[in-house]
Short mmCIF file of C-alpha atoms in Angstrom, two decimals:
data_model
loop_
_atom_site.label_atom_id
_atom_site.label_comp_id
_atom_site.label_asym_id
_atom_site.label_seq_id
_atom_site.Cartn_x
_atom_site.Cartn_y
_atom_site.Cartn_z
CA MET A 1 -60.31 101.32 60.62
CA GLU A 2 -63.58 99.39 60.35
CA ASN A 3 -64.72 101.65 57.48
CA ILE A 4 -61.48 101.01 55.60
CA LEU A 5 -61.81 97.24 56.01
CA ALA A 6 -65.46 97.35 54.90
CA ALA A 7 -64.53 99.38 51.83
CA GLY A 8 -61.77 96.93 51.00
CA VAL A 9 -64.16 93.97 51.25
CA ILE A 10 -66.72 95.73 49.01
CA ILE A 11 -64.05 96.53 46.39
CA LEU A 12 -62.76 92.95 46.46
CA LEU A 13 -66.24 91.45 46.07
CA SER A 14 -67.03 93.88 43.25
CA LEU A 15 -63.88 92.87 41.39
CA LEU A 16 -64.67 89.19 41.84
CA LEU A 17 -68.23 89.71 40.62
CA TYR A 18 -66.98 91.62 37.56
CA GLN A 19 -64.50 88.87 36.71
CA TRP A 20 -67.16 86.18 37.15
CA LEU A 21 -69.69 88.00 34.94
CA LYS A 22 -67.04 88.75 32.32
CA ARG A 23 -66.00 85.12 32.09
CA SER A 24 -69.55 83.81 32.17
CA TRP A 25 -71.31 86.06 29.63
CA PHE A 26 -68.91 87.72 27.22
CA ARG A 27 -67.56 84.75 25.24
CA PRO A 28 -68.26 84.12 21.52
CA LEU A 29 -67.82 80.35 22.06
CA PRO A 30 -68.53 78.15 25.07
CA LEU A 31 -65.80 77.28 27.53
CA PRO A 32 -64.67 73.65 27.81
CA PRO A 33 -66.84 71.50 30.09
CA GLY A 34 -66.28 71.23 33.81
CA PRO A 35 -68.11 71.13 37.14
CA ASN A 36 -70.44 74.00 37.97
CA GLY A 37 -68.76 76.54 40.19
CA ILE A 38 -70.06 78.67 43.01
CA PRO A 39 -70.66 82.33 42.09
CA LEU A 40 -67.63 84.52 42.90
CA ILE A 41 -65.37 81.70 44.10
CA GLY A 42 -65.91 79.29 41.19
CA ASN A 43 -64.37 75.81 41.56
CA VAL A 44 -62.18 76.51 44.58
CA PHE A 45 -63.54 73.45 46.38
CA ASP A 46 -63.15 71.19 43.33
CA ILE A 47 -59.37 71.66 43.27
CA PRO A 48 -57.70 69.08 45.53
CA LYS A 49 -54.69 69.99 47.64
CA THR A 50 -53.34 66.42 47.70
CA MET A 51 -52.88 64.00 44.78
CA PRO A 52 -54.60 66.33 42.28
CA TRP A 53 -53.59 64.08 39.36
CA LYS A 54 -56.05 61.41 40.51
CA ALA A 55 -58.85 63.87 41.20
CA PHE A 56 -58.41 65.53 37.80
CA ARG A 57 -58.53 62.13 36.08
CA ASP A 58 -61.76 61.29 37.92
CA LEU A 59 -63.31 64.60 36.84
CA ALA A 60 -62.23 63.91 33.26
CA SER A 61 -64.21 60.67 33.28
CA VAL A 62 -67.31 62.84 33.79
CA TYR A 63 -66.54 65.98 31.77
CA GLY A 64 -64.04 64.86 29.14
CA ASP A 65 -60.31 65.00 28.58
CA VAL A 66 -60.21 68.82 28.34
CA LEU A 67 -61.46 69.94 31.75
CA PHE A 68 -62.27 73.54 32.65
CA LEU A 69 -62.13 74.94 36.17
CA ARG A 70 -62.12 78.50 37.39
CA VAL A 71 -61.19 80.17 40.62
CA PRO A 72 -61.05 83.87 41.51
CA THR A 73 -58.70 85.63 39.03
CA GLN A 74 -57.66 82.40 37.29
CA ASN A 75 -59.02 80.05 34.61
CA ILE A 76 -57.62 76.51 34.60
CA VAL A 77 -57.70 73.88 31.86
CA VAL A 78 -56.54 70.35 32.65
CA LEU A 79 -55.49 68.20 29.70
CA ASN A 80 -56.05 64.53 30.53
CA SER A 81 -55.16 62.94 27.18
CA THR A 82 -52.04 62.82 25.05
CA GLN A 83 -54.09 63.90 22.03
CA ALA A 84 -55.12 67.18 23.70
CA ALA A 85 -51.64 67.74 25.15
CA PHE A 86 -49.89 67.28 21.80
CA ASP A 87 -52.52 69.28 19.91
CA LEU A 88 -52.05 72.29 22.17
CA LEU A 89 -48.68 72.14 23.93
CA GLU A 90 -46.73 70.75 20.97
CA LYS A 91 -48.49 71.89 17.79
CA ARG A 92 -49.39 75.32 19.21
CA SER A 93 -46.34 75.73 21.42
CA ASP A 94 -45.87 79.33 20.26
CA ILE A 95 -48.85 80.37 22.43
CA TYR A 96 -48.86 77.60 25.07
CA SER A 97 -45.28 77.89 26.37
CA SER A 98 -45.48 80.59 29.00
CA ARG A 99 -45.88 80.24 32.77
CA ILE A 100 -48.37 81.63 35.25
CA SER A 101 -46.87 84.36 37.42
CA LYS A 102 -47.33 82.88 40.89
CA ILE A 103 -47.44 85.09 43.97
CA MET A 104 -45.67 82.56 46.19
CA ILE A 105 -42.82 82.11 43.70
CA ALA A 106 -42.39 85.90 43.48
CA LEU A 107 -42.26 86.11 47.29
CA ILE A 108 -39.68 83.33 47.54
CA ILE A 109 -37.56 84.41 44.56
CA PRO A 110 -37.77 88.23 44.31
CA LYS A 111 -35.95 88.15 40.96
CA GLN A 112 -37.23 85.01 39.34
CA TRP A 113 -34.02 83.12 38.58
CA ASN A 114 -35.49 79.64 38.11
CA PHE A 115 -35.96 79.62 34.32
CA ALA A 116 -38.25 76.57 34.53
CA LEU A 117 -40.78 78.95 36.10
CA MET A 118 -40.10 81.99 33.92
CA GLU A 119 -42.62 83.34 31.44
CA TYR A 120 -41.91 82.67 27.78
CA THR A 121 -39.69 85.66 26.98
CA PRO A 122 -36.36 86.41 25.27
CA GLU A 123 -34.79 86.31 28.75
CA TRP A 124 -36.06 82.76 29.23
CA ARG A 125 -34.51 81.73 25.90
CA VAL A 126 -31.12 83.04 27.04
CA TYR A 127 -31.27 80.98 30.24
CA ARG A 128 -32.50 77.88 28.43
CA ARG A 129 -29.77 78.16 25.79
CA ASN A 130 -27.07 78.41 28.47
CA PHE A 131 -28.41 75.27 30.15
CA HIS A 132 -28.85 73.36 26.90
CA GLN A 133 -25.21 73.74 25.82
CA PHE A 134 -24.11 71.49 28.71
CA PHE A 135 -26.92 68.90 28.64
CA HIS A 136 -28.04 68.26 25.06
CA GLN A 137 -28.08 64.78 23.57
CA ARG A 138 -24.63 65.04 21.95
CA THR A 139 -22.96 66.28 25.14
CA VAL A 140 -24.18 64.09 28.01
CA HIS A 141 -21.90 61.17 27.09
CA ASN A 142 -19.11 63.27 28.60
CA TYR A 143 -20.67 62.62 32.00
CA HIS A 144 -20.76 58.82 31.70
CA PRO A 145 -17.63 58.31 33.87
CA ILE A 146 -19.22 60.33 36.68
CA GLN A 147 -22.47 58.37 36.38
CA LEU A 148 -20.65 55.05 36.46
CA ASN A 149 -18.62 56.12 39.48
CA GLN A 150 -21.71 57.19 41.44
CA CYS A 151 -23.66 54.03 40.55
CA ARG A 152 -20.79 51.89 41.75
CA GLY A 153 -20.45 54.02 44.84
CA PHE A 154 -24.09 53.19 45.56
CA LEU A 155 -23.29 49.47 45.31
CA ARG A 156 -20.40 49.84 47.75
CA ARG A 157 -22.42 51.84 50.26
CA THR A 158 -25.36 49.47 50.05
CA LEU A 159 -23.17 46.40 50.48
CA GLY A 160 -21.73 48.01 53.61
CA ASP A 161 -25.07 49.16 55.08
CA SER A 162 -28.30 48.23 53.31
CA SER A 163 -30.47 49.69 56.11
CA GLN A 164 -30.10 53.20 54.64
CA LEU A 165 -31.37 52.28 51.18
CA SER A 166 -33.52 55.38 50.63
CA GLN A 167 -30.61 57.70 51.48
CA HIS A 168 -28.22 55.71 49.30
CA ILE A 169 -30.58 56.04 46.32
CA ARG A 170 -30.86 59.82 46.71
CA LEU A 171 -27.10 60.07 47.01
CA ILE A 172 -26.55 58.54 43.53
CA PHE A 173 -28.19 61.39 41.67
CA SER A 174 -27.23 64.16 44.07
CA GLY A 175 -23.65 62.97 43.73
CA ILE A 176 -23.86 62.91 39.92
CA ILE A 177 -25.24 66.41 39.55
CA LEU A 178 -23.04 68.05 42.21
CA LYS A 179 -19.93 66.59 40.59
CA ILE A 180 -20.99 67.67 37.09
CA ILE A 181 -22.14 71.15 38.08
CA TYR A 182 -19.70 72.14 40.83
CA ASP A 183 -16.99 69.43 40.98
CA ILE A 184 -18.17 68.72 44.53
CA ASP A 185 -17.64 65.20 45.91
CA ILE A 186 -20.11 64.03 48.53
CA THR A 187 -20.10 60.85 50.57
CA ASP A 188 -23.37 60.85 52.53
CA MET A 189 -26.78 62.49 52.74
CA HIS A 190 -25.69 64.62 55.70
CA ASP A 191 -23.55 66.73 53.39
CA GLU A 192 -24.44 70.41 53.68
CA TYR A 193 -25.10 70.82 49.95
CA ILE A 194 -27.48 67.87 49.92
CA GLN A 195 -29.47 69.28 52.82
CA ILE A 196 -29.77 72.66 51.09
CA ALA A 197 -31.09 71.12 47.86
CA GLU A 198 -33.51 68.80 49.66
CA GLU A 199 -35.11 71.65 51.61
CA ALA A 200 -35.23 74.06 48.65
CA ILE A 201 -36.80 71.61 46.21
CA ALA A 202 -39.37 70.55 48.81
CA ALA A 203 -40.32 74.21 49.28
CA LEU A 204 -40.62 74.92 45.54
CA SER A 205 -42.65 71.74 45.05
CA ILE A 206 -45.14 72.66 47.77
CA VAL A 207 -45.81 76.22 46.60
CA GLN A 208 -46.62 75.07 43.05
CA VAL A 209 -49.48 72.75 44.04
CA PRO A 210 -52.67 74.28 42.56
CA GLY A 211 -54.95 75.47 45.35
CA LYS A 212 -52.36 75.13 48.11
CA PHE A 213 -52.27 78.86 48.94
CA TRP A 214 -55.31 81.11 48.64
CA VAL A 215 -53.16 84.13 47.79
CA GLU A 216 -52.83 82.68 44.26
CA PHE A 217 -56.60 83.03 43.85
CA LEU A 218 -56.87 86.37 45.68
CA PRO A 219 -53.68 88.32 44.87
CA ILE A 220 -54.82 91.28 46.96
CA MET A 221 -54.03 89.13 50.02
CA ARG A 222 -50.32 89.69 49.39
CA TYR A 223 -50.69 93.18 50.90
CA ILE A 224 -52.08 92.08 54.28
CA PRO A 225 -49.64 92.19 57.24
CA ARG A 226 -47.83 88.95 58.08
CA TRP A 227 -49.37 88.81 61.59
CA VAL A 228 -52.95 88.56 60.24
CA PRO A 229 -54.28 84.97 60.64
CA GLY A 230 -54.83 84.63 56.87
CA ALA A 231 -51.21 85.60 56.15
CA TYR A 232 -49.82 82.13 56.84
CA PHE A 233 -48.49 82.17 53.27
CA LYS A 234 -46.22 85.16 54.06
CA ARG A 235 -44.60 83.40 56.97
CA LYS A 236 -43.99 80.30 54.83
CA ALA A 237 -42.56 82.45 52.02
CA GLU A 238 -40.08 84.10 54.40
CA GLN A 239 -39.01 80.69 55.63
CA TYR A 240 -38.53 79.34 52.10
CA GLN A 241 -36.80 82.40 50.66
CA SER A 242 -33.48 81.96 52.45
CA ILE A 243 -33.46 78.21 51.76
CA VAL A 244 -33.90 78.65 48.00
CA ALA A 245 -31.32 81.46 47.84
CA LYS A 246 -28.72 79.17 49.45
CA MET A 247 -29.29 76.53 46.77
CA LYS A 248 -28.45 79.04 44.04
CA ASP A 249 -25.54 80.85 45.67
CA GLN A 250 -23.66 78.70 48.18
CA PRO A 251 -22.10 76.03 45.90
CA PHE A 252 -21.49 78.58 43.14
CA ASP A 253 -19.58 80.81 45.55
CA ALA A 254 -17.53 77.79 46.63
CA VAL A 255 -16.48 77.24 43.01
CA LYS A 256 -15.46 80.90 42.69
CA ARG A 257 -13.35 80.69 45.85
CA ASN A 258 -11.65 77.51 44.68
CA MET A 259 -10.93 79.04 41.27
CA ALA A 260 -9.33 82.06 42.94
CA LEU A 261 -7.10 79.67 44.88
CA GLY A 262 -6.32 77.58 41.81
CA LYS A 263 -8.04 74.54 43.32
CA SER A 264 -11.09 74.16 41.10
CA GLY A 265 -11.51 71.14 38.85
CA SER A 266 -13.61 70.73 35.73
CA SER A 267 -17.29 71.60 36.18
CA VAL A 268 -20.16 73.38 34.48
CA ALA A 269 -19.93 76.28 36.94
CA ALA A 270 -16.17 76.68 36.42
CA THR A 271 -16.59 76.64 32.63
CA MET A 272 -19.32 79.28 32.79
CA ILE A 273 -17.22 81.50 35.06
CA GLU A 274 -14.22 81.19 32.72
CA ASN A 275 -16.42 82.11 29.75
CA ILE A 276 -17.76 85.15 31.60
CA HIS A 277 -14.28 86.51 32.24
CA ALA A 278 -13.27 85.82 28.64
CA ASP A 279 -16.35 87.32 26.95
CA ALA A 280 -17.88 89.98 29.21
CA LYS A 281 -16.66 93.46 28.26
CA ASP A 282 -17.26 95.26 31.54
CA THR A 283 -18.22 94.74 35.18
CA ALA A 284 -21.95 95.20 34.55
CA ALA A 285 -21.91 92.58 31.81
CA GLN A 286 -20.00 90.23 34.09
CA ARG A 287 -22.62 90.64 36.83
CA GLU A 288 -25.44 89.96 34.38
CA GLN A 289 -23.74 86.87 32.97
CA GLU A 290 -22.88 85.61 36.43
CA GLU A 291 -26.52 85.85 37.50
CA ILE A 292 -27.45 83.68 34.53
CA ALA A 293 -24.72 81.19 35.45
CA ARG A 294 -25.90 81.03 39.07
CA SER A 295 -29.45 80.42 37.88
CA VAL A 296 -28.56 77.73 35.36
CA THR A 297 -26.37 75.80 37.78
CA GLY A 298 -28.78 76.28 40.68
CA LEU A 299 -31.70 74.87 38.69
CA ALA A 300 -29.68 71.85 37.55
CA TYR A 301 -28.44 71.23 41.08
CA GLY A 302 -31.92 71.29 42.58
CA ALA A 303 -34.18 69.77 39.96
CA ALA A 304 -32.09 67.07 38.29
CA ALA A 305 -31.34 65.11 41.44
CA ASP A 306 -34.92 65.25 42.68
CA THR A 307 -36.68 64.03 39.54
CA THR A 308 -34.28 61.20 38.69
CA THR A 309 -34.31 60.03 42.31
CA GLY A 310 -38.08 59.70 42.05
CA ALA A 311 -37.84 57.48 38.98
CA ALA A 312 -35.24 55.29 40.71
CA GLN A 313 -37.49 54.97 43.77
CA THR A 314 -40.26 53.77 41.47
CA PHE A 315 -37.89 51.16 40.01
CA PHE A 316 -37.02 49.76 43.45
CA ILE A 317 -40.67 49.63 44.52
CA ALA A 318 -41.66 47.91 41.28
CA MET A 319 -38.93 45.27 41.57
CA SER A 320 -40.08 44.43 45.09
CA LEU A 321 -43.72 44.07 44.00
CA PHE A 322 -43.12 42.35 40.62
CA PRO A 323 -40.29 39.84 41.25
CA HIS A 324 -40.78 38.10 37.88
CA VAL A 325 -39.69 41.36 36.17
CA GLN A 326 -36.58 41.46 38.34
CA ARG A 327 -35.68 37.88 37.42
CA LYS A 328 -36.16 38.50 33.69
CA ALA A 329 -33.97 41.60 33.80
CA GLN A 330 -31.25 39.70 35.65
CA GLU A 331 -31.34 36.93 33.07
CA GLU A 332 -30.63 39.49 30.35
CA LEU A 333 -27.76 40.98 32.35
CA ASP A 334 -26.26 37.53 32.96
CA ARG A 335 -26.43 36.80 29.24
CA VAL A 336 -25.10 40.15 27.96
CA VAL A 337 -22.68 41.28 30.68
CA GLY A 338 -21.72 37.98 32.30
CA PRO A 339 -20.45 37.27 35.82
CA ASN A 340 -16.96 38.79 35.60
CA ARG A 341 -17.64 42.52 35.25
CA LEU A 342 -20.14 45.28 35.94
CA PRO A 343 -22.32 46.75 33.16
CA ASP A 344 -21.30 49.98 31.46
CA PHE A 345 -22.72 52.25 28.78
CA ASP A 346 -21.23 50.15 25.96
CA ASP A 347 -23.83 47.51 26.87
CA TYR A 348 -26.76 49.85 26.29
CA ASP A 349 -27.90 48.63 22.85
CA ASN A 350 -27.85 44.97 23.95
CA LEU A 351 -29.78 45.53 27.20
CA VAL A 352 -33.19 45.99 25.61
CA TYR A 353 -35.17 44.68 28.58
CA ILE A 354 -33.27 47.00 30.95
CA GLN A 355 -34.18 49.91 28.66
CA ALA A 356 -37.81 48.78 28.89
CA VAL A 357 -37.63 48.59 32.70
CA ALA A 358 -36.43 52.21 32.70
CA LEU A 359 -39.29 53.27 30.42
CA GLU A 360 -41.85 51.47 32.58
CA SER A 361 -40.39 53.11 35.70
CA MET A 362 -41.03 56.50 34.09
CA ARG A 363 -44.59 55.47 33.20
CA TRP A 364 -45.83 53.56 36.24
CA ILE A 365 -45.39 56.32 38.84
CA PRO A 366 -44.45 59.56 37.04
CA VAL A 367 -42.33 61.85 39.19
CA THR A 368 -44.11 65.01 37.99
CA PRO A 369 -47.68 63.75 37.50
CA ILE A 370 -49.08 67.19 36.64
CA GLY A 371 -45.82 68.89 35.72
CA VAL A 372 -45.31 72.63 35.89
CA PRO A 373 -48.41 74.35 34.46
CA HIS A 374 -48.18 76.22 31.16
CA ALA A 375 -49.91 79.53 30.42
CA LEU A 376 -51.77 80.57 27.29
CA THR A 377 -50.67 83.93 25.85
CA ARG A 378 -53.75 84.67 23.69
CA ASP A 379 -57.31 83.45 23.26
CA ASP A 380 -57.47 80.11 21.45
CA GLU A 381 -60.16 77.83 20.02
CA TYR A 382 -60.07 74.06 20.37
CA ARG A 383 -62.80 71.54 19.51
CA GLY A 384 -65.38 74.31 19.30
CA PHE A 385 -64.50 75.72 22.73
CA VAL A 386 -62.69 78.91 23.61
CA ILE A 387 -59.70 78.84 25.95
CA PRO A 388 -59.15 82.39 27.24
CA LYS A 389 -55.81 84.18 27.27
CA GLY A 390 -54.00 83.73 30.58
CA THR A 391 -55.50 80.30 31.31
CA MET A 392 -53.36 77.97 33.38
CA ILE A 393 -52.83 74.76 31.37
CA ILE A 394 -52.15 71.62 33.40
CA ALA A 395 -50.98 68.51 31.54
CA ASN A 396 -52.09 65.56 33.65
CA ALA A 397 -49.27 63.13 32.83
CA TRP A 398 -50.67 60.69 35.39
CA ALA A 399 -53.89 60.26 33.41
CA MET A 400 -51.99 59.95 30.12
CA LEU A 401 -49.50 57.39 31.42
CA ARG A 402 -52.31 55.34 33.00
CA ASN A 403 -54.45 55.40 29.85
CA PRO A 404 -55.39 51.75 29.09
CA GLU A 405 -55.69 52.46 25.36
CA ASP A 406 -51.98 53.26 25.18
CA TYR A 407 -50.87 51.03 28.05
CA PRO A 408 -53.19 48.02 28.62
CA ASP A 409 -53.51 46.98 32.27
CA PRO A 410 -51.82 50.22 33.32
CA GLU A 411 -51.65 49.37 37.05
CA CYS A 412 -49.33 46.48 36.26
CA PHE A 413 -45.58 47.10 35.95
CA ASN A 414 -44.90 45.40 32.61
CA PRO A 415 -41.72 46.29 30.64
CA ASP A 416 -42.68 43.76 27.94
CA ARG A 417 -45.30 46.22 26.68
CA PHE A 418 -42.43 48.15 25.05
CA ILE A 419 -40.74 45.19 23.32
CA LYS A 420 -41.47 43.45 20.02
CA ASP A 421 -39.19 40.99 18.22
CA GLY A 422 -36.36 41.62 20.66
CA ARG A 423 -36.28 45.40 20.13
CA LEU A 424 -38.11 48.39 21.54
CA ASN A 425 -41.45 48.65 19.76
CA PRO A 426 -41.80 52.06 18.07
CA GLU A 427 -45.58 51.54 17.85
CA VAL A 428 -45.94 51.86 21.64
CA ARG A 429 -45.96 55.42 22.90
CA ASP A 430 -42.65 56.31 24.58
CA PRO A 431 -43.56 57.47 28.12
CA THR A 432 -40.66 59.91 28.20
CA THR A 433 -42.51 62.01 25.60
CA ILE A 434 -45.07 62.62 28.36
CA ALA A 435 -43.12 62.33 31.60
CA PHE A 436 -40.56 65.01 30.66
CA GLY A 437 -43.16 67.60 29.65
CA PHE A 438 -44.26 69.07 26.35
CA GLY A 439 -43.34 71.52 23.63
CA ARG A 440 -40.82 74.25 24.29
CA ARG A 441 -40.97 73.61 28.05
CA ILE A 442 -39.85 69.98 27.81
CA CYS A 443 -37.23 69.12 30.45
CA PRO A 444 -33.80 70.12 29.07
CA GLY A 445 -32.05 67.64 31.37
CA ARG A 446 -33.91 64.58 30.10
CA TRP A 447 -30.91 63.00 28.36
CA LEU A 448 -28.77 63.10 31.50
CA SER A 449 -31.66 61.79 33.58
CA SER A 450 -32.36 58.87 31.24
CA ASP A 451 -28.70 57.82 31.14
CA SER A 452 -28.44 57.96 34.93
CA LEU A 453 -31.58 55.89 35.43
CA PHE A 454 -30.52 53.25 32.91
CA MET A 455 -27.10 52.76 34.48
CA THR A 456 -28.57 52.63 38.00
CA ILE A 457 -31.03 49.90 37.00
CA ALA A 458 -28.38 47.86 35.19
CA SER A 459 -25.82 48.16 38.03
CA VAL A 460 -28.31 47.28 40.76
CA LEU A 461 -29.96 44.29 39.10
CA HIS A 462 -26.63 42.83 37.98
CA THR A 463 -25.38 42.57 41.56
CA LEU A 464 -28.32 42.82 43.99
CA ASN A 465 -31.68 41.23 44.71
CA ILE A 466 -34.48 43.56 45.81
CA HIS A 467 -36.97 42.28 48.39
CA PRO A 468 -40.26 43.82 49.59
CA ILE A 469 -41.02 45.06 53.07
CA LEU A 470 -44.64 44.38 53.99
CA GLU A 471 -46.92 46.78 55.80
CA PRO A 472 -47.50 46.08 59.55
CA ASP A 473 -50.76 44.31 58.67
CA GLY A 474 -48.90 41.95 56.34
CA LYS A 475 -50.28 43.47 53.13
CA LYS A 476 -48.25 44.64 50.16
CA TYR A 477 -46.86 48.12 50.52
CA ASP A 478 -48.89 51.00 49.11
CA PRO A 479 -46.32 53.58 47.92
CA PHE A 480 -48.90 56.37 47.95
CA SER A 481 -49.55 55.98 51.67
CA HIS A 482 -46.00 57.22 52.30
CA ARG A 483 -45.83 60.03 49.75
CA VAL A 484 -44.63 63.58 50.37
CA ASP A 485 -47.20 66.11 49.12
CA GLY A 486 -46.07 68.58 46.48
CA ILE A 487 -46.17 69.07 42.73
CA ASN A 488 -43.72 66.15 42.49
CA LEU A 489 -44.76 62.66 43.56
CA THR A 490 -42.04 61.86 46.07
CA ILE A 491 -42.00 58.69 48.17
CA GLU A 492 -40.75 59.27 51.70
CA LYS A 493 -39.15 55.87 52.20
CA VAL A 494 -38.48 53.04 49.76
CA PRO A 495 -40.04 49.89 51.27
CA CYS A 496 -37.36 47.46 50.16
CA THR A 497 -34.32 45.57 51.34
CA VAL A 498 -31.43 44.44 49.16
CA THR A 499 -28.96 41.57 49.33
CA PRO A 500 -26.10 40.52 47.02
CA ARG A 501 -27.19 38.09 44.33
CA SER A 502 -24.22 35.88 45.16
CA GLU A 503 -20.81 35.97 46.75
CA ALA A 504 -19.39 36.50 43.25
CA ALA A 505 -21.61 39.57 42.85
CA ALA A 506 -20.45 40.89 46.23
CA ALA A 507 -16.85 40.35 45.11
CA LEU A 508 -17.50 42.40 41.96
CA ILE A 509 -18.75 45.26 44.13
CA ARG A 510 -15.70 45.10 46.38
CA GLN A 511 -13.38 45.06 43.35
CA CYS A 512 -14.87 48.28 41.99
CA ALA A 513 -14.01 49.91 45.32
CA ALA A 514 -10.32 49.31 44.74
#
């Protein structure tokens, strides 16, 4: 047994040495700049496991906006400027649109059904096309009544019990997406479907953090028994696998049962199931199409609620820390909407400052500060450097959205930066062109997310005042001290309280409950 282990170690070290020598010596052009690595293990200790977006930005200040790191079996390039991101991920999207095949994802999802994590293949295009037909820019207006209903439900719940603000916020977007996708009505965060999505998205967020699990750097580790001390990753994968499978299958199966009983209402899942039965020619084709439908609806269910919730949390935190912004937004709402009704989507064009508040919420604390990494499918040259095939490409949206050249005084929450002469200023970079990703992997649900965030901001500020909660030492709240680690920047608890702006505002909320 000892001889076998020794032979395995020798083989592993030999492979690592070969990879290191190959990367170091056999390149016609230099690699992009980055910190010197340690032979064999490279930059393993330069890759942070928490808040990597800040660490990558700090490294970029030393080595430049295109940062190169390497770890065993994987090259990594971090793009810290919009120029580099657009040059590569947009203009060369034909070779920068794939994904890295991650060991932990493969262990959690044996057949990779989450098309956001799929490699750039014809199969991915089929999944993306099925998703896009329900959420493109010319379709999402169909969901406005659901969005209005959920925003007003938030107002009612908050008026009744403002102590559960964080849960009420999450319920807005979970309620929107569950109703759209599965025609499921939920009333509180204890709902079974909400719990499933929360746990599954947390698991998928954790396993995508670069450097979180060593098996991604040393794939041979996947073959060690689960009881070995270094096989912690296997035990976590087993735990996450059943959680993620429930997110894809449980609500979809509920729709199928309701359709069989004639009880199903209008939903994305029901429409896809009807189309399958109408178009699929045989049982095998039906199974294949149903797997696509489960995947498309499962991804929307899990991802849409999580990302938009994060942007709304940022909005609440910002209003509590920058009260002059809150007052200015309320002045616009009083002028445009008036005291006798709640805002709706017909007010959109006239609520320019509210639009700017939404944009600044996307910029100030981006929900996906390093996004989902891309993968390069062939060797490429950029600025006189070579980027090898298979390199993981990380777009550091945090660094881009905090760039003072594009956004002066970036730490300050300032919606006015987007406004000129009473309209949105097209000369200022739109943060959604960064926050939603790049190229062919841009978020396909961005139109629904933007509409939901706008209506939430307008509804809340028209009727409620947002107040800060101070830290125990009396200082202003630091949102990052209460974050949940993962690839998404999620705040555990929103440090705010809310009260009705007036008795008339409270009456408006009660009227919408009738």
